[in-house]
mmCIF file of C-alpha atoms and ligand atoms in Angstrom:
data_model
loop_
_atom_site.group_PDB
_atom_site.id
_atom_site.type_symbol
_atom_site.label_atom_id
_atom_site.label_comp_id
_atom_site.label_asym_id
_atom_site.label_seq_id
_atom_site.Cartn_x
_atom_site.Cartn_y
_atom_site.Cartn_z
ATOM 1 C CA MET A 1 24.371 25.683 -13.184
ATOM 2 C CA THR A 2 22.263 28.803 -12.423
ATOM 3 C CA LYS A 3 19.176 26.733 -13.206
ATOM 4 C CA ARG A 4 20.284 24.105 -10.684
ATOM 5 C CA ILE A 5 20.883 26.683 -7.967
ATOM 6 C CA LEU A 6 17.448 28.196 -8.641
ATOM 7 C CA LEU A 7 15.801 24.773 -8.429
ATOM 8 C CA PHE A 8 17.616 24.061 -5.152
ATOM 9 C CA VAL A 9 16.569 27.416 -3.636
ATOM 10 C CA SER A 10 12.959 26.887 -4.822
ATOM 11 C CA CYS A 11 12.996 23.476 -3.240
ATOM 12 C CA ILE A 12 14.152 24.888 0.104
ATOM 13 C CA LEU A 13 11.395 27.520 -0.057
ATOM 14 C CA VAL A 14 8.714 24.901 -0.759
ATOM 15 C CA LEU A 15 9.930 22.830 2.162
ATOM 16 C CA ALA A 16 10.261 25.820 4.495
ATOM 17 C CA ALA A 17 6.687 26.903 3.752
ATOM 18 C CA CYS A 18 5.333 23.807 5.442
ATOM 19 C CA SER A 19 7.899 22.814 7.994
ATOM 20 C CA ASN A 20 7.457 25.318 10.831
ATOM 21 C CA LYS A 21 6.689 23.111 13.792
ATOM 22 C CA ASN A 22 4.079 24.325 16.314
ATOM 23 C CA GLY A 23 3.727 28.037 16.261
ATOM 24 C CA ALA A 24 3.871 28.836 12.561
ATOM 25 C CA LYS A 25 0.886 31.012 11.836
ATOM 26 C CA ASN A 26 0.542 31.875 8.188
ATOM 27 C CA THR A 27 -2.934 32.639 6.975
ATOM 28 C CA PHE A 28 -4.268 32.179 3.474
ATOM 29 C CA LYS A 29 -7.553 32.551 1.611
ATOM 30 C CA ASN A 30 -9.453 29.659 0.092
ATOM 31 C CA GLU A 31 -9.066 30.360 -3.618
ATOM 32 C CA GLY A 32 -10.667 27.172 -4.889
ATOM 33 C CA ASN A 33 -9.072 23.796 -5.435
ATOM 34 C CA PRO A 34 -6.531 22.849 -4.421
ATOM 35 C CA LEU A 35 -7.278 24.386 -1.064
ATOM 36 C CA VAL A 36 -3.744 24.156 0.357
ATOM 37 C CA ARG A 37 -1.160 25.687 -1.942
ATOM 38 C CA GLU A 38 1.763 26.517 0.337
ATOM 39 C CA CYS A 39 3.156 23.014 -0.070
ATOM 40 C CA TYR A 40 2.004 19.554 -1.150
ATOM 41 C CA THR A 41 -0.488 17.901 1.207
ATOM 42 C CA ALA A 42 -2.426 14.613 1.243
ATOM 43 C CA ASP A 43 -4.881 12.461 3.187
ATOM 44 C CA PRO A 44 -7.100 15.206 4.649
ATOM 45 C CA ALA A 45 -8.746 14.602 8.033
ATOM 46 C CA PRO A 46 -11.104 17.366 9.193
ATOM 47 C CA MET A 47 -12.257 17.753 12.812
ATOM 48 C CA ILE A 48 -14.445 20.323 14.597
ATOM 49 C CA ALA A 49 -12.908 21.445 17.883
ATOM 50 C CA PRO A 50 -14.825 22.767 20.899
ATOM 51 C CA ASP A 51 -13.549 26.282 20.045
ATOM 52 C CA GLY A 52 -15.769 26.141 16.941
ATOM 53 C CA ARG A 53 -12.882 25.968 14.468
ATOM 54 C CA LEU A 54 -12.513 23.298 11.831
ATOM 55 C CA TYR A 55 -9.054 21.732 12.054
ATOM 56 C CA LEU A 56 -7.612 19.906 9.078
ATOM 57 C CA PHE A 57 -4.816 17.362 9.511
ATOM 58 C CA CYS A 58 -2.896 15.992 6.543
ATOM 59 C CA GLY A 59 0.420 14.544 5.477
ATOM 60 C CA HIS A 60 3.123 16.719 3.946
ATOM 61 C CA ASP A 61 3.952 15.247 0.532
ATOM 62 C CA GLU A 62 7.586 15.800 -0.436
ATOM 63 C CA GLN A 63 8.397 13.654 -3.426
ATOM 64 C CA PHE A 64 11.435 15.539 -4.690
ATOM 65 C CA ASP A 65 13.400 12.661 -6.201
ATOM 66 C CA ASP A 66 16.177 14.980 -7.348
ATOM 67 C CA LYS A 67 16.707 16.458 -3.909
ATOM 68 C CA PRO A 68 19.613 15.192 -1.804
ATOM 69 C CA GLY A 69 18.340 12.972 1.004
ATOM 70 C CA TYR A 70 15.185 11.891 -0.831
ATOM 71 C CA GLU A 71 14.135 8.591 0.736
ATOM 72 C CA GLY A 72 10.609 8.097 -0.519
ATOM 73 C CA LYS A 73 9.260 4.700 -1.382
ATOM 74 C CA TYR A 74 6.323 3.839 -3.624
ATOM 75 C CA GLY A 75 6.456 7.383 -4.949
ATOM 76 C CA PHE A 76 5.834 8.918 -1.521
ATOM 77 C CA ASN A 77 8.042 10.875 0.848
ATOM 78 C CA ILE A 78 5.860 12.074 3.716
ATOM 79 C CA THR A 79 7.918 13.146 6.706
ATOM 80 C CA GLU A 80 5.411 15.019 8.863
ATOM 81 C CA TRP A 81 1.751 15.709 9.622
ATOM 82 C CA MET A 82 0.462 19.239 9.081
ATOM 83 C CA CYS A 83 -2.411 21.117 10.717
ATOM 84 C CA TYR A 84 -4.594 23.921 9.340
ATOM 85 C CA SER A 85 -7.674 25.564 10.795
ATOM 86 C CA THR A 86 -10.524 27.862 9.824
ATOM 87 C CA ARG A 87 -13.630 29.441 11.309
ATOM 88 C CA ASP A 88 -15.458 30.045 8.044
ATOM 89 C CA MET A 89 -13.870 27.848 5.310
ATOM 90 C CA LYS A 90 -12.626 31.086 3.727
ATOM 91 C CA THR A 91 -9.639 32.201 5.773
ATOM 92 C CA TRP A 92 -7.266 29.457 6.848
ATOM 93 C CA THR A 93 -4.447 29.421 9.377
ATOM 94 C CA SER A 94 -1.448 27.174 8.927
ATOM 95 C CA HIS A 95 -0.210 25.727 12.215
ATOM 96 C CA GLY A 96 2.749 24.072 10.513
ATOM 97 C CA ALA A 97 3.868 20.525 11.234
ATOM 98 C CA VAL A 98 2.384 18.976 14.381
ATOM 99 C CA MET A 99 4.248 15.645 14.442
ATOM 100 C CA LYS A 100 6.703 13.441 12.631
ATOM 101 C CA PRO A 101 6.877 9.630 12.689
ATOM 102 C CA THR A 102 10.203 9.995 14.526
ATOM 103 C CA ASP A 103 8.286 11.514 17.475
ATOM 104 C CA PHE A 104 7.178 7.912 18.142
ATOM 105 C CA SER A 105 10.257 6.146 19.570
ATOM 106 C CA TRP A 106 9.184 2.832 18.024
ATOM 107 C CA ALA A 107 8.296 4.129 14.553
ATOM 108 C CA VAL A 108 10.127 4.248 11.280
ATOM 109 C CA GLY A 109 8.819 5.243 7.906
ATOM 110 C CA GLU A 110 6.462 7.851 6.644
ATOM 111 C CA ALA A 111 3.583 10.007 7.860
ATOM 112 C CA TRP A 112 0.649 8.341 6.115
ATOM 113 C CA ALA A 113 -3.020 9.059 6.793
ATOM 114 C CA SER A 114 -4.189 10.303 10.191
ATOM 115 C CA GLN A 115 -7.280 11.447 12.059
ATOM 116 C CA CYS A 116 -7.724 13.526 15.208
ATOM 117 C CA ILE A 117 -10.668 13.367 17.621
ATOM 118 C CA GLU A 118 -11.478 15.370 20.741
ATOM 119 C CA VAL A 119 -12.616 13.562 23.881
ATOM 120 C CA ASP A 120 -13.086 15.319 27.229
ATOM 121 C CA GLY A 121 -10.830 18.193 26.265
ATOM 122 C CA LYS A 122 -7.964 16.003 25.008
ATOM 123 C CA PHE A 123 -7.056 15.597 21.356
ATOM 124 C CA TYR A 124 -6.211 12.061 20.258
ATOM 125 C CA PHE A 125 -4.230 11.877 17.036
ATOM 126 C CA TYR A 126 -4.264 8.471 15.295
ATOM 127 C CA VAL A 127 -1.588 8.038 12.663
ATOM 128 C CA SER A 128 -0.321 5.555 10.103
ATOM 129 C CA THR A 129 3.368 4.817 10.166
ATOM 130 C CA GLN A 130 5.655 1.791 10.302
ATOM 131 C CA SER A 131 6.830 -0.304 13.220
ATOM 132 C CA GLY A 132 9.666 -2.003 11.405
ATOM 133 C CA ASP A 133 11.274 -2.327 8.083
ATOM 134 C CA PRO A 134 10.270 -3.182 5.486
ATOM 135 C CA ASP A 135 6.586 -2.447 5.248
ATOM 136 C CA CYS A 136 5.277 -3.417 8.692
ATOM 137 C CA LYS A 137 2.602 -0.770 8.716
ATOM 138 C CA ALA A 138 1.298 0.236 12.137
ATOM 139 C CA ILE A 139 -1.061 2.668 13.829
ATOM 140 C CA GLY A 140 0.072 4.939 16.635
ATOM 141 C CA VAL A 141 -1.829 7.328 18.896
ATOM 142 C CA ALA A 142 -0.613 10.632 20.285
ATOM 143 C CA VAL A 143 -2.335 13.036 22.641
ATOM 144 C CA ALA A 144 -2.365 16.795 23.160
ATOM 145 C CA ASP A 145 -4.231 19.462 25.121
ATOM 146 C CA ARG A 146 -4.784 21.568 22.034
ATOM 147 C CA PRO A 147 -5.662 20.563 18.467
ATOM 148 C CA GLU A 148 -2.474 22.063 17.078
ATOM 149 C CA GLY A 149 -0.349 20.267 19.665
ATOM 150 C CA PRO A 150 2.210 19.750 20.996
ATOM 151 C CA TYR A 151 1.415 16.027 20.644
ATOM 152 C CA LYS A 152 3.207 13.210 22.396
ATOM 153 C CA ASP A 153 3.024 9.470 21.948
ATOM 154 C CA ALA A 154 0.183 8.380 24.273
ATOM 155 C CA ILE A 155 1.332 4.813 24.962
ATOM 156 C CA GLY A 156 4.972 4.488 23.905
ATOM 157 C CA LYS A 157 4.203 1.669 21.491
ATOM 158 C CA ALA A 158 2.055 0.951 18.457
ATOM 159 C CA LEU A 159 -1.692 0.684 19.087
ATOM 160 C CA ILE A 160 -2.195 -1.613 16.092
ATOM 161 C CA LEU A 161 0.593 -3.837 14.842
ATOM 162 C CA ASP A 162 0.653 -5.998 11.822
ATOM 163 C CA ASP A 163 0.708 -9.242 13.839
ATOM 164 C CA MET A 164 -2.657 -8.322 15.434
ATOM 165 C CA THR A 165 -4.565 -8.727 12.172
ATOM 166 C CA PRO A 166 -4.707 -11.521 9.620
ATOM 167 C CA ASN A 167 -2.518 -10.839 6.625
ATOM 168 C CA GLY A 168 -5.170 -10.295 3.990
ATOM 169 C CA PRO A 169 -4.637 -9.448 0.356
ATOM 170 C CA ARG A 170 -2.053 -6.766 1.183
ATOM 171 C CA GLY A 171 0.018 -8.790 3.669
ATOM 172 C CA TRP A 172 1.956 -6.483 5.940
ATOM 173 C CA TRP A 173 0.284 -3.502 4.326
ATOM 174 C CA ASN A 174 -2.951 -4.115 6.174
ATOM 175 C CA ASP A 175 -2.647 -1.831 9.123
ATOM 176 C CA PHE A 176 -2.874 1.829 8.297
ATOM 177 C CA ASP A 177 -5.371 4.636 7.571
ATOM 178 C CA PRO A 178 -7.095 4.951 10.972
ATOM 179 C CA THR A 179 -10.504 6.586 11.432
ATOM 180 C CA VAL A 180 -12.269 6.996 14.776
ATOM 181 C CA MET A 181 -15.805 7.795 15.906
ATOM 182 C CA ILE A 182 -17.657 7.843 19.220
ATOM 183 C CA ASP A 183 -20.993 6.042 19.101
ATOM 184 C CA ASP A 184 -24.145 7.335 20.803
ATOM 185 C CA ASP A 185 -23.615 4.909 23.705
ATOM 186 C CA GLY A 186 -20.132 6.379 24.235
ATOM 187 C CA THR A 187 -18.193 3.506 22.649
ATOM 188 C CA PRO A 188 -15.198 4.740 20.674
ATOM 189 C CA TRP A 189 -14.622 2.718 17.494
ATOM 190 C CA LEU A 190 -11.374 2.501 15.575
ATOM 191 C CA CYS A 191 -11.571 1.456 11.934
ATOM 192 C CA TRP A 192 -8.638 1.091 9.544
ATOM 193 C CA GLY A 193 -7.069 -1.042 6.867
ATOM 194 C CA ASN A 194 -5.695 -1.439 3.411
ATOM 195 C CA GLY A 195 -7.191 -4.303 1.403
ATOM 196 C CA THR A 196 -9.234 -5.329 4.452
ATOM 197 C CA CYS A 197 -11.431 -3.029 6.528
ATOM 198 C CA PHE A 198 -10.915 -3.661 10.254
ATOM 199 C CA LEU A 199 -13.010 -2.429 13.184
ATOM 200 C CA ALA A 200 -12.411 -2.601 16.929
ATOM 201 C CA PRO A 201 -13.897 -0.912 20.008
ATOM 202 C CA LEU A 202 -11.566 1.243 22.074
ATOM 203 C CA LYS A 203 -11.622 1.744 25.814
ATOM 204 C CA LYS A 204 -12.825 5.131 27.018
ATOM 205 C CA ASN A 205 -9.161 6.127 27.489
ATOM 206 C CA MET A 206 -8.930 6.056 23.657
ATOM 207 C CA THR A 207 -5.563 4.306 23.783
ATOM 208 C CA GLU A 208 -6.378 0.611 24.269
ATOM 209 C CA LEU A 209 -8.527 -1.871 22.402
ATOM 210 C CA ALA A 210 -11.657 -2.890 24.313
ATOM 211 C CA GLY A 211 -12.550 -5.949 22.266
ATOM 212 C CA GLU A 212 -11.644 -8.171 19.381
ATOM 213 C CA ILE A 213 -10.778 -6.907 15.933
ATOM 214 C CA ARG A 214 -13.599 -7.528 13.458
ATOM 215 C CA ILE A 215 -13.456 -7.526 9.665
ATOM 216 C CA LEU A 216 -16.077 -5.441 7.876
ATOM 217 C CA PRO A 217 -16.762 -6.815 4.395
ATOM 218 C CA MET A 218 -16.845 -3.750 2.084
ATOM 219 C CA GLU A 219 -17.442 -3.906 -1.628
ATOM 220 C CA ASN A 220 -14.555 -2.708 -3.814
ATOM 221 C CA TYR A 221 -12.644 -1.554 -0.738
ATOM 222 C CA VAL A 222 -9.033 -0.399 -1.052
ATOM 223 C CA GLU A 223 -8.120 1.852 1.902
ATOM 224 C CA GLY A 224 -8.755 5.171 3.638
ATOM 225 C CA PRO A 225 -11.985 4.453 5.565
ATOM 226 C CA TRP A 226 -13.818 7.416 7.133
ATOM 227 C CA ILE A 227 -16.558 6.354 9.543
ATOM 228 C CA TYR A 228 -19.219 8.531 11.112
ATOM 229 C CA LYS A 229 -22.863 8.483 12.177
ATOM 230 C CA ARG A 230 -25.505 10.858 10.875
ATOM 231 C CA ASN A 231 -29.258 10.828 11.592
ATOM 232 C CA GLY A 232 -29.050 7.270 12.920
ATOM 233 C CA HIS A 233 -27.160 5.880 9.900
ATOM 234 C CA TYR A 234 -23.552 4.692 10.008
ATOM 235 C CA TYR A 235 -21.401 5.684 7.046
ATOM 236 C CA ASN A 236 -18.104 4.340 5.816
ATOM 237 C CA VAL A 237 -16.692 6.506 3.020
ATOM 238 C CA TYR A 238 -13.528 4.916 1.592
ATOM 239 C CA ALA A 239 -11.091 4.711 -1.282
ATOM 240 C CA SER A 240 -12.261 2.130 -3.810
ATOM 241 C CA MET A 241 -10.832 0.892 -7.097
ATOM 242 C CA GLY A 242 -12.144 2.776 -10.100
ATOM 243 C CA LYS A 243 -12.637 1.464 -13.618
ATOM 244 C CA THR A 244 -9.678 3.488 -14.922
ATOM 245 C CA GLY A 245 -7.268 1.803 -12.490
ATOM 246 C CA ASN A 246 -7.041 4.833 -10.208
ATOM 247 C CA GLU A 247 -8.779 5.065 -6.872
ATOM 248 C CA THR A 248 -12.254 6.537 -6.527
ATOM 249 C CA ILE A 249 -14.319 7.171 -3.393
ATOM 250 C CA SER A 250 -17.238 4.873 -2.550
ATOM 251 C CA TYR A 251 -19.414 4.460 0.512
ATOM 252 C CA ALA A 252 -21.478 1.978 2.454
ATOM 253 C CA MET A 253 -24.235 2.498 5.016
ATOM 254 C CA ALA A 254 -25.398 0.431 7.993
ATOM 255 C CA ASP A 255 -27.855 0.482 10.883
ATOM 256 C CA ASN A 256 -25.292 -1.176 13.126
ATOM 257 C CA ILE A 257 -21.593 -0.371 13.047
ATOM 258 C CA GLU A 258 -20.711 -4.064 13.088
ATOM 259 C CA GLY A 259 -22.833 -4.596 9.994
ATOM 260 C CA PRO A 260 -24.302 -5.668 7.748
ATOM 261 C CA TRP A 261 -23.080 -2.793 5.560
ATOM 262 C CA THR A 262 -24.797 -1.990 2.274
ATOM 263 C CA PHE A 263 -22.676 -0.790 -0.612
ATOM 264 C CA MET A 264 -24.162 2.485 -1.850
ATOM 265 C CA GLY A 265 -21.951 3.323 -4.846
ATOM 266 C CA GLU A 266 -19.431 5.979 -5.728
ATOM 267 C CA VAL A 267 -19.219 9.334 -3.976
ATOM 268 C CA THR A 268 -16.765 10.695 -6.508
ATOM 269 C CA GLY A 269 -14.470 9.520 -9.291
ATOM 270 C CA PRO A 270 -10.687 9.459 -9.560
ATOM 271 C CA ALA A 271 -8.674 12.505 -8.525
ATOM 272 C CA LYS A 272 -6.959 14.392 -11.329
ATOM 273 C CA ASP A 273 -3.414 13.128 -11.934
ATOM 274 C CA SER A 274 -3.342 11.053 -8.748
ATOM 275 C CA PHE A 275 -3.538 7.295 -8.291
ATOM 276 C CA THR A 276 -4.806 7.747 -4.732
ATOM 277 C CA ILE A 277 -7.733 9.692 -3.371
ATOM 278 C CA HIS A 278 -8.604 9.872 0.319
ATOM 279 C CA PRO A 279 -11.890 11.052 1.875
ATOM 280 C CA GLY A 280 -12.599 13.189 4.927
ATOM 281 C CA VAL A 281 -16.287 14.050 5.404
ATOM 282 C CA ILE A 282 -17.550 16.678 7.822
ATOM 283 C CA ASP A 283 -20.603 18.765 8.646
ATOM 284 C CA PHE A 284 -19.537 22.336 9.504
ATOM 285 C CA LYS A 285 -21.811 25.286 10.140
ATOM 286 C CA GLY A 286 -24.758 23.864 8.221
ATOM 287 C CA HIS A 287 -22.837 22.578 5.195
ATOM 288 C CA ASN A 288 -21.375 19.161 4.465
ATOM 289 C CA TYR A 289 -17.952 18.875 2.903
ATOM 290 C CA LEU A 290 -15.902 16.220 1.163
ATOM 291 C CA PHE A 291 -12.174 16.758 1.612
ATOM 292 C CA TYR A 292 -9.917 14.760 -0.723
ATOM 293 C CA HIS A 293 -6.647 15.236 -2.570
ATOM 294 C CA ASN A 294 -5.658 15.485 -6.215
ATOM 295 C CA SER A 295 -2.360 16.188 -7.918
ATOM 296 C CA THR A 296 -2.937 19.335 -9.963
ATOM 297 C CA LEU A 297 -0.653 21.778 -8.175
ATOM 298 C CA SER A 298 2.675 22.811 -9.628
ATOM 299 C CA LEU A 299 4.969 24.400 -7.091
ATOM 300 C CA GLU A 300 8.365 25.824 -7.908
ATOM 301 C CA GLY A 301 8.811 23.788 -11.044
ATOM 302 C CA TYR A 302 7.518 20.501 -9.638
ATOM 303 C CA GLY A 303 4.422 19.151 -11.370
ATOM 304 C CA PRO A 304 1.931 16.362 -10.659
ATOM 305 C CA ALA A 305 3.266 13.126 -9.172
ATOM 306 C CA THR A 306 2.103 10.235 -7.001
ATOM 307 C CA GLY A 307 3.689 11.886 -3.981
ATOM 308 C CA ARG A 308 2.926 15.524 -4.786
ATOM 309 C CA ARG A 309 -0.742 15.743 -3.933
ATOM 310 C CA SER A 310 -2.863 18.642 -2.707
ATOM 311 C CA VAL A 311 -5.834 18.783 -0.383
ATOM 312 C CA CYS A 312 -9.112 19.933 -1.981
ATOM 313 C CA VAL A 313 -12.650 20.448 -0.722
ATOM 314 C CA ASP A 314 -16.068 20.393 -2.383
ATOM 315 C CA GLU A 315 -19.543 20.532 -0.909
ATOM 316 C CA LEU A 316 -21.333 17.228 -0.324
ATOM 317 C CA PHE A 317 -25.109 16.813 -0.252
ATOM 318 C CA TYR A 318 -27.354 14.123 1.212
ATOM 319 C CA ASN A 319 -30.652 12.948 -0.204
ATOM 320 C CA GLU A 320 -33.750 12.723 2.024
ATOM 321 C CA ASP A 321 -33.100 9.018 2.654
ATOM 322 C CA GLY A 322 -29.547 9.728 3.861
ATOM 323 C CA SER A 323 -27.799 8.565 0.710
ATOM 324 C CA ILE A 324 -24.963 10.736 -0.574
ATOM 325 C CA ARG A 325 -25.251 12.556 -3.885
ATOM 326 C CA TYR A 326 -22.377 12.145 -6.318
ATOM 327 C CA VAL A 327 -19.769 14.866 -5.740
ATOM 328 C CA GLU A 328 -18.260 16.538 -8.799
ATOM 329 C CA GLN A 329 -14.661 17.542 -8.130
ATOM 330 C CA THR A 330 -14.358 21.196 -9.089
ATOM 331 C CA GLU A 331 -11.636 23.810 -9.502
ATOM 332 C CA LYS A 332 -13.886 26.416 -7.945
ATOM 333 C CA GLY A 333 -14.346 24.344 -4.815
ATOM 334 C CA ILE A 334 -16.586 26.073 -2.298
ATOM 335 C CA VAL A 335 -15.597 29.619 -3.206
ATOM 336 C CA LYS A 336 -18.810 31.570 -3.918
HETATM 337 O O1 FUB B 1 -0.532 8.985 1.637
HETATM 338 C C1 FUB B 1 -0.135 7.654 1.806
HETATM 339 C C2 FUB B 1 -1.274 6.710 1.572
HETATM 340 O O2 FUB B 1 -1.834 6.935 0.272
HETATM 341 C C3 FUB B 1 -2.463 6.864 2.494
HETATM 342 O O3 FUB B 1 -2.255 6.341 3.771
HETATM 343 C C4 FUB B 1 -3.527 6.236 1.685
HETATM 344 O O4 FUB B 1 -4.829 6.468 2.138
HETATM 345 C C5 FUB B 1 -3.246 6.829 0.325
HETATM 346 O O5 FUB B 1 -3.792 8.119 0.193
#
């Protein structure tokens, strides 16, 4: 009985650590991987804000099957998106939860992968959630004046719905994991997809499609695309299927965002104890970083699980020709 009460109290503490909405300001030191240890976190999406801070958005993993009210499916239970920030990659501030799927009037389901981008002083937050049950994955967009929110639904409906794309290998699971970039000519591009990698231009308002949805053929593609441009090359870093049956991270490069894309190989292997891995690549203060998640953290008696992942970061290096060197996932991370 005492054991049960202790487990329940621990569980509440783990949840409380991450669930302060807008205004929570805990700080913590980067002590190696996993980077975030106050609660379970997944699907990292880094962004540099005009204030010079790196903001990190991620989902709050809460797979506590033995906890009353547990509603997770597929081993996940992700009820909110979290935000962290840093000036130096050493000291981090937790801004708590910035949004929940229920903040979108039309959405049901969980807080899957997201990405935030700043345009003209506004922060556009693209998220994966569901538009209906079961499994009609969808992409929403919210907007805020500050990176840590408060965010509100920008259009009052889904930006991408499952009936806008052909049902590829994953059927109604096609439309999630958004990534956004602004091209040199000012065109914003939205890329997303599970099983199929989709690409579409956005209008300058960031909240409407400006053209047809294209399919980007990507070798060994599973999900979690992360697109960006560096020194004239386009990159798509994405979750691929590894030889062990767990996801790895691969990448492709192109001279034109619409293709053709050349498969370049693996960026890193499977994440420890996790079926999924999800990339977020960023250049910050002269260093390049690969954010990803693994499942090595044990918090309050809960060990590794599909839905108890933790955000990690390791340094990423480019070769002279722009190709990416293989990234070893380390426990030390970027701590010197
Ligand atoms: O976290 C839920 C889903 O798992 C994400 O949307 C995928 O990228 C995978 O990490």
